[in-house]
Amino acid sequence: MSLEAILDTIRPGDTVFVAGSTGEPTALLDAWGQDPERTRGLQIVTSAVPGINALDLGAWHPSCQVTGLFMQPAFRSLHEARRYHWLPLSYGGFTKHLRECSTPPDTCVVQVSPPGPDGRHSLGFAAEFMPVVLGRARRILAVVNHAVPYIARSPKIDKTAFDAICEVETSLPAYDTGELDEVSVTIARAIAGHVKDGSAVQVGIGKVPAALLAALAGHRRLRMQSGMLGEGFRVLVEAGAVEEGWAHQGCVMVGSRSLYDWAADQDCFEIAGCEHTHDPARLASTADLVAVNSALAVDLFGQCNLELAGSRAVSGAGGAPDFARAAKLSPGGLSIVALPATAKGGSVSRLVVALPSPGLSSLPRTDVDMIVTEYGVADLRGLDVAERGARIAAIAAPQFRDQLQREWWALHAAM
């Protein structure tokens, strides 16, 4: 069946699930952009990730509604028109929502590899929410992408599960961290000193995570227990830093074409659905889980904003709340939040006395053990409210420290 014939099976009013990250079926999305009439009346649910998936939602039909977990610039016009519905859910929360919602998707569009040795198709480098959605969607449309490798340790689907199949060959979405800067390297080195050999490690994507995994190359027996596996995972494998025989795990792998070519021949990792990778009970029972997440701003109570730049929504919580809570409960675990101390060329402190109103606390203070900037580490474990605030203020940029301390003690006295 052709891609056009697949699209013809999707009707106005349908709810359609479309994966993000490296599972994004770009051939289908491009076809929608070229013929917006095909999106008339659709309710599209997507896990598109900023920096990886640049959906041009504005090119779709004006009656089309989109639901997702992340805000990004391309979604701004739809957000303002109330056509983009931003869900305040973590990956674990979204998994539960998809499993239990009263209106499951009419259609699931799933991108898969060509058949493997057992005749089944692999989800390749991206499982995410797909295993849950596949179990609930009324109709499953498969896009067999010859650029998707058959990954031995990735969920498999028999072709009998598909209602329609088409074949394409389109490049997988990629992510480029760019050159590491001095601030990111300094933060990473500070974090690395708190990671023990044999730890289970979770990081996201970005400069600090990439610098951290490079800084951990001298460690041994590390176990990757993450949402995303990226270029840094390859660095650890090639340095001999990871536990041999362990299925290092993520719900997606994302990076360069070189990473994808390398990973296609590896059997040291597993791609699993979020119902497994972000399962709170399983994660909390993982010993020595070190979760390292980024933030846009942190206040002196230890509350972390991962989603707003000023008053503008630019991202989402992602899997950070799931891993931060689990690391906090893990035997020997550690929940770390890392961020540069300033923004806008040093003119704005990213450490603030209190998150502003309106504002968002993506991570509560109760789920954070350490805050790290290029100016040091604030170890908050066991501290009272007053001392936590003082410790966080002490790792702000020097030009902001005195003011933060003064405002903090005044606020604390008034509480």
Short mmCIF file of N, CA and C in Angstrom, two decimals, residues 15-19 45-47 94-101 103-111 126-141 161 272-276:
data_model
loop_
_atom_site.label_atom_id
_atom_site.label_comp_id
_atom_site.label_asym_id
_atom_site.label_seq_id
_atom_site.Cartn_x
_atom_site.Cartn_y
_atom_site.Cartn_z
N THR A 15 -8.93 10.53 16.24
CA THR A 15 -7.81 10.81 17.13
C THR A 15 -6.64 9.94 16.68
N VAL A 16 -5.51 10.58 16.36
CA VAL A 16 -4.37 9.88 15.77
C VAL A 16 -3.14 10.06 16.66
N PHE A 17 -2.53 8.96 17.09
CA PHE A 17 -1.30 9.04 17.86
C PHE A 17 -0.11 8.96 16.92
N VAL A 18 0.81 9.93 17.08
CA VAL A 18 2.01 10.01 16.26
C VAL A 18 3.21 10.16 17.20
N ALA A 19 4.14 9.25 17.14
CA ALA A 19 5.29 9.28 18.05
C ALA A 19 6.22 10.44 17.71
N VAL A 45 -2.35 13.39 18.72
CA VAL A 45 -1.63 13.26 19.99
C VAL A 45 -0.18 12.91 19.66
N THR A 46 0.77 13.70 20.16
CA THR A 46 2.16 13.50 19.80
C THR A 46 3.08 13.60 21.01
N SER A 47 4.20 12.90 20.93
CA SER A 47 5.24 13.00 21.96
C SER A 47 6.45 13.74 21.42
N PHE A 94 2.03 10.38 31.60
CA PHE A 94 1.44 10.26 30.27
C PHE A 94 1.20 8.80 29.92
N THR A 95 2.10 7.93 30.36
CA THR A 95 1.92 6.50 30.14
C THR A 95 0.63 6.02 30.81
N LYS A 96 0.43 6.43 32.05
CA LYS A 96 -0.78 6.06 32.78
C LYS A 96 -2.02 6.62 32.09
N HIS A 97 -1.92 7.88 31.63
CA HIS A 97 -3.04 8.50 30.93
C HIS A 97 -3.42 7.72 29.68
N LEU A 98 -2.42 7.34 28.88
CA LEU A 98 -2.69 6.61 27.65
C LEU A 98 -3.28 5.23 27.94
N ARG A 99 -2.86 4.62 29.03
CA ARG A 99 -3.34 3.29 29.38
C ARG A 99 -4.78 3.34 29.90
N GLU A 100 -5.16 4.42 30.58
CA GLU A 100 -6.43 4.44 31.29
C GLU A 100 -7.46 5.43 30.75
N CYS A 101 -7.10 6.28 29.80
CA CYS A 101 -8.03 7.30 29.34
C CYS A 101 -9.27 6.64 28.71
N THR A 103 -10.98 7.61 26.17
CA THR A 103 -11.06 7.74 24.71
C THR A 103 -9.70 7.43 24.08
N PRO A 104 -9.36 6.16 23.93
CA PRO A 104 -8.08 5.80 23.31
C PRO A 104 -8.05 6.23 21.85
N PRO A 105 -6.86 6.31 21.25
CA PRO A 105 -6.74 6.75 19.86
C PRO A 105 -7.52 5.85 18.89
N ASP A 106 -8.14 6.50 17.90
CA ASP A 106 -8.75 5.72 16.83
C ASP A 106 -7.67 5.05 15.99
N THR A 107 -6.59 5.81 15.77
CA THR A 107 -5.54 5.36 14.87
C THR A 107 -4.18 5.58 15.51
N CYS A 108 -3.30 4.60 15.38
CA CYS A 108 -1.91 4.73 15.79
C CYS A 108 -1.05 4.58 14.53
N VAL A 109 -0.22 5.58 14.26
CA VAL A 109 0.73 5.49 13.15
C VAL A 109 2.08 5.11 13.76
N VAL A 110 2.58 3.93 13.44
CA VAL A 110 3.81 3.45 14.06
C VAL A 110 4.88 3.24 12.99
N GLN A 111 6.05 3.79 13.25
CA GLN A 111 7.20 3.60 12.36
C GLN A 111 8.00 2.39 12.84
N ALA A 126 13.20 3.73 19.06
CA ALA A 126 12.19 4.51 19.80
C ALA A 126 11.00 3.64 20.17
N ALA A 127 10.84 3.40 21.48
CA ALA A 127 9.66 2.70 21.97
C ALA A 127 8.71 3.69 22.64
N GLU A 128 9.23 4.48 23.59
CA GLU A 128 8.45 5.48 24.29
C GLU A 128 7.08 4.93 24.73
N PHE A 129 6.02 5.55 24.21
CA PHE A 129 4.65 5.22 24.62
C PHE A 129 3.98 4.22 23.68
N MET A 130 4.71 3.80 22.66
CA MET A 130 4.11 2.99 21.61
C MET A 130 3.57 1.65 22.11
N PRO A 131 4.27 0.92 22.98
CA PRO A 131 3.69 -0.36 23.42
C PRO A 131 2.32 -0.21 24.07
N VAL A 132 2.12 0.86 24.84
CA VAL A 132 0.81 1.08 25.46
C VAL A 132 -0.23 1.45 24.41
N VAL A 133 0.13 2.35 23.51
CA VAL A 133 -0.83 2.81 22.49
C VAL A 133 -1.21 1.67 21.55
N LEU A 134 -0.25 0.84 21.18
CA LEU A 134 -0.54 -0.28 20.29
C LEU A 134 -1.57 -1.23 20.90
N GLY A 135 -1.57 -1.31 22.22
CA GLY A 135 -2.53 -2.18 22.88
C GLY A 135 -3.92 -1.59 23.00
N ARG A 136 -4.09 -0.30 22.64
CA ARG A 136 -5.39 0.34 22.82
C ARG A 136 -5.99 0.90 21.54
N ALA A 137 -5.16 1.25 20.56
CA ALA A 137 -5.67 1.89 19.35
C ALA A 137 -6.58 0.95 18.56
N ARG A 138 -7.62 1.53 17.97
CA ARG A 138 -8.58 0.74 17.19
C ARG A 138 -7.98 0.29 15.86
N ARG A 139 -7.08 1.10 15.32
CA ARG A 139 -6.50 0.81 14.00
C ARG A 139 -5.01 1.13 14.05
N ILE A 140 -4.17 0.26 13.50
CA ILE A 140 -2.71 0.46 13.52
C ILE A 140 -2.21 0.53 12.08
N LEU A 141 -1.62 1.65 11.76
CA LEU A 141 -1.06 1.88 10.43
C LEU A 141 0.46 1.87 10.55
N ALA A 161 -0.61 -7.59 13.21
CA ALA A 161 -1.21 -6.56 14.06
C ALA A 161 -1.55 -5.30 13.28
N ALA A 272 13.10 0.13 25.54
CA ALA A 272 11.87 -0.38 26.16
C ALA A 272 10.85 0.73 26.26
N GLY A 273 9.60 0.37 26.42
CA GLY A 273 8.53 1.35 26.55
C GLY A 273 8.58 2.08 27.89
N CYS A 274 7.95 3.25 27.92
CA CYS A 274 7.95 4.05 29.15
C CYS A 274 7.22 3.37 30.29
N GLU A 275 6.35 2.43 29.98
CA GLU A 275 5.69 1.70 31.06
C GLU A 275 6.71 0.89 31.86
N HIS A 276 7.89 0.70 31.28
CA HIS A 276 8.99 -0.02 31.96
C HIS A 276 10.08 0.97 32.39
#
